[in-house]
Amino acid sequence: MSKVVSHSFFTDFDIDLFKAGKHFRLYNKLGSHLTEVEGVKGTYFAVWAPSAKSVSVIGDFNYWNAGEHELNVRWDSSGIWEGFIPGVDKGTKYKYKIHSHNNDIWTEKADPFARFCEQPPNTASLVWDAPYTWKDQDWMDTREEKNGLDRPYSVYEVHLGSWKKKHGWESLTYLEMAEELVNYVDEMGFTHVEFMPVMEYPYDPSWGYQITGYFAPTSRFGKPEDFKVLVDKFHQKGIGVILDWVPSHFPEDAHGLGYFDGSHLYEHPDRRRGYHPDWKSLIFNYGRNEVRAFLISNAIFWLDQYHVDGLRVDAVASMLYLDYSREDGEWEPNMYGNNENLEALSFLREMNQEVYASFKGIQTIAEESTAFTGVTKPVHYGGLGFGMKWMMGWMHDTLEFFKKEPIYRSYDLNNITFSLTYAFTENFMLPLSHDEVVYGKNSLLYRMPGDEWQRFANLRLMFGYMFTHPGGNLLFMGGEFGQSSEWNFLQSLDWHLTQYDFHSGIQEAIKDLNKMYKSNPALYEKQFNPDGFQWIEYNDRENTVITFIRKGNDPQDDLIVACNFTPVPRENYRVGVPKTSTLKLVFNSDETKYSGSGMGKKTMKPAKTPWNGHEQSVVMTLPPLSVVVYR
């Protein structure tokens, strides 16, 4: 056999779909694939490089010599170069050496479709397959029910490299996390885990948000099949897996997607639309059919090959607006004269339509920080088609409110109630994410005012308020036990703190909040529906107390929630209630097992005393800095 054998995985139909931007399983065609041709084992390579004069595969097997194994260009103007190289087997390191028609430039690139990469700082791709026998059939069969928008969404956000270290510096492997992390998330009662980007990235301080290997789980923690084990183990515990996905930008690293074939292949050629000034990175050309197919294929790849249950799409706001983080003169309006990126909007709609049509029970979640309307509305109603959107306004207002000394909170009570004026305009998830505990913002615990007791009481109160507020919720790792220092991606979380009562008390409170959330339909059945919420009192500035009702499909499940935002106990505090039934305590953030003071009543019988617009009322004891929940 010759060095490169003419061979193709592509049909004419594949090429037509690719050119039209409608081929959404490109990972089955492009990249490197172990195969057999005429009885000879080897690897088929295919890469898109339309501006190339020649493309060679260089690697271990030919001592990285260009020209030894030159691929064949297809005759159909697709810009795809391909061929079969005998004897190249699993684990072979390789790159593409591309000679461009554009100014006679040479580039040396990693494979955009590589399934596995060398561990950074090395940058070669590896020929790889990841055979795996999944054991999560029970989860997959029932996922549509468990992962629906009327089900609990309590998400634990994780940075895999720093959740826990061994020997003080070494991150756990995927297989070690498949035991330790899975068991911990299960013990804490979270319904989902969300991983900050697992796709291969070159630079640790980017936390994974500058991706070079979109189809490869990072090699930092093990092999691709090991990551499948991690996902599988979560599913076997009934826990959903969400991945952060970054279709908004990519780094300029020499081996990455930028200037791939000597031309602006993946990035927009106009620097005003193709370069992100904040992140010093390149922006995808959403109007190019083949780039859209690349990105949508990537979204589908993780849902298909790795059984992932959701994608949290990063930096959506930066995609929506042409003037995002740009001054006047640094951007150009669209054809209608406004600042919306029409091509990005079209791409997001098509991506959401395709993934929801292809997979039952998955969700997409937008990290979108503006007032753009219709993010979670269906595409056929003019929306973007996401399942959920991060409620950044709630996050900002809540943290601003809680950092104030309680004596001043009465003046800013609207900060804590304002979110309910727009809470049902989208399907919102309440995020207390990694972004809120870095860059001098301080840990959640040390944003709280007061002495040590008050800091922890405030933190328990804030978490209780989050869990009872309509919407799903997300908490970054470390918050669940009151991590005292800011997150540092180079270090392990401060697990030693859990030996202390205040920190273990926060941990116990989160366990019980998760238990309460999952066992009370009033907190999730109508979490995105205004019928699921009713104010009792939102303007008691004198006491700095709010009270409200959460409702499910069955009125018997209704919950009464009261939040006392001051360190002053409110005894004999009257609250109007809609029924005459006895109220039973469901949760009290002031329990002694959480290191609280232990105040509060277990049961209350309403009296025929009209209050707050209701015909009957109860007299509560509201502990200091607390949330109490009654059914």
PDB file of C-alpha atoms in Angstrom, residues 156-162 193-199 201 204-209 211 218 221 227 242-246 312 390 433-435 438 476-477 487 489:
ATOM      1  CA  TYR A 156     -23.509  21.882  42.113  1.00  0.00           C
ATOM      2  CA  GLU A 157     -20.983  23.744  39.953  1.00  0.00           C
ATOM      3  CA  VAL A 158     -17.530  22.141  39.866  1.00  0.00           C
ATOM      4  CA  HIS A 159     -14.072  23.027  38.604  1.00  0.00           C
ATOM      5  CA  LEU A 160     -12.592  19.579  38.220  1.00  0.00           C
ATOM      6  CA  GLY A 161      -8.993  20.624  38.804  1.00  0.00           C
ATOM      7  CA  SER A 162      -9.519  22.225  42.192  1.00  0.00           C
ATOM      8  CA  VAL A 193     -23.677  18.628  38.680  1.00  0.00           C
ATOM      9  CA  GLU A 194     -22.317  21.243  36.283  1.00  0.00           C
ATOM     10  CA  PHE A 195     -18.721  21.051  35.129  1.00  0.00           C
ATOM     11  CA  MET A 196     -16.811  24.127  34.100  1.00  0.00           C
ATOM     12  CA  PRO A 197     -15.418  23.317  30.626  1.00  0.00           C
ATOM     13  CA  VAL A 198     -13.972  19.829  30.304  1.00  0.00           C
ATOM     14  CA  MET A 199     -12.992  20.304  26.657  1.00  0.00           C
ATOM     15  CA  TYR A 201      -7.711  23.894  26.832  1.00  0.00           C
ATOM     16  CA  ASP A 204      -4.962  26.714  33.249  1.00  0.00           C
ATOM     17  CA  PRO A 205      -5.818  30.298  34.348  1.00  0.00           C
ATOM     18  CA  SER A 206      -8.568  30.376  31.688  1.00  0.00           C
ATOM     19  CA  TRP A 207     -10.401  27.740  33.814  1.00  0.00           C
ATOM     20  CA  GLY A 208     -11.220  25.966  30.537  1.00  0.00           C
ATOM     21  CA  TYR A 209     -13.057  28.823  28.823  1.00  0.00           C
ATOM     22  CA  ILE A 211     -10.816  25.883  24.201  1.00  0.00           C
ATOM     23  CA  THR A 218      -9.078  17.371  28.823  1.00  0.00           C
ATOM     24  CA  PHE A 221      -7.530  13.972  34.526  1.00  0.00           C
ATOM     25  CA  PHE A 227     -14.707  10.730  31.678  1.00  0.00           C
ATOM     26  CA  ILE A 242     -24.458  19.599  32.691  1.00  0.00           C
ATOM     27  CA  LEU A 243     -21.391  20.807  30.778  1.00  0.00           C
ATOM     28  CA  ASP A 244     -20.299  24.387  30.264  1.00  0.00           C
ATOM     29  CA  TRP A 245     -20.053  24.907  26.500  1.00  0.00           C
ATOM     30  CA  VAL A 246     -18.229  27.812  24.854  1.00  0.00           C
ATOM     31  CA  ARG A 312     -24.836  25.659  29.919  1.00  0.00           C
ATOM     32  CA  TRP A 390     -29.201  32.407  34.504  1.00  0.00           C
ATOM     33  CA  SER A 433     -21.386  30.742  40.519  1.00  0.00           C
ATOM     34  CA  HIS A 434     -17.590  30.749  40.418  1.00  0.00           C
ATOM     35  CA  ASP A 435     -17.630  34.301  39.036  1.00  0.00           C
ATOM     36  CA  VAL A 438     -12.924  35.497  42.542  1.00  0.00           C
ATOM     37  CA  PHE A 476     -20.426  26.840  43.183  1.00  0.00           C
ATOM     38  CA  MET A 477     -18.351  24.289  45.072  1.00  0.00           C
ATOM     39  CA  TRP A 487     -11.661  30.345  45.091  1.00  0.00           C
ATOM     40  CA  PHE A 489      -8.060  27.313  40.786  1.00  0.00           C
TER      41      PHE A 489
END
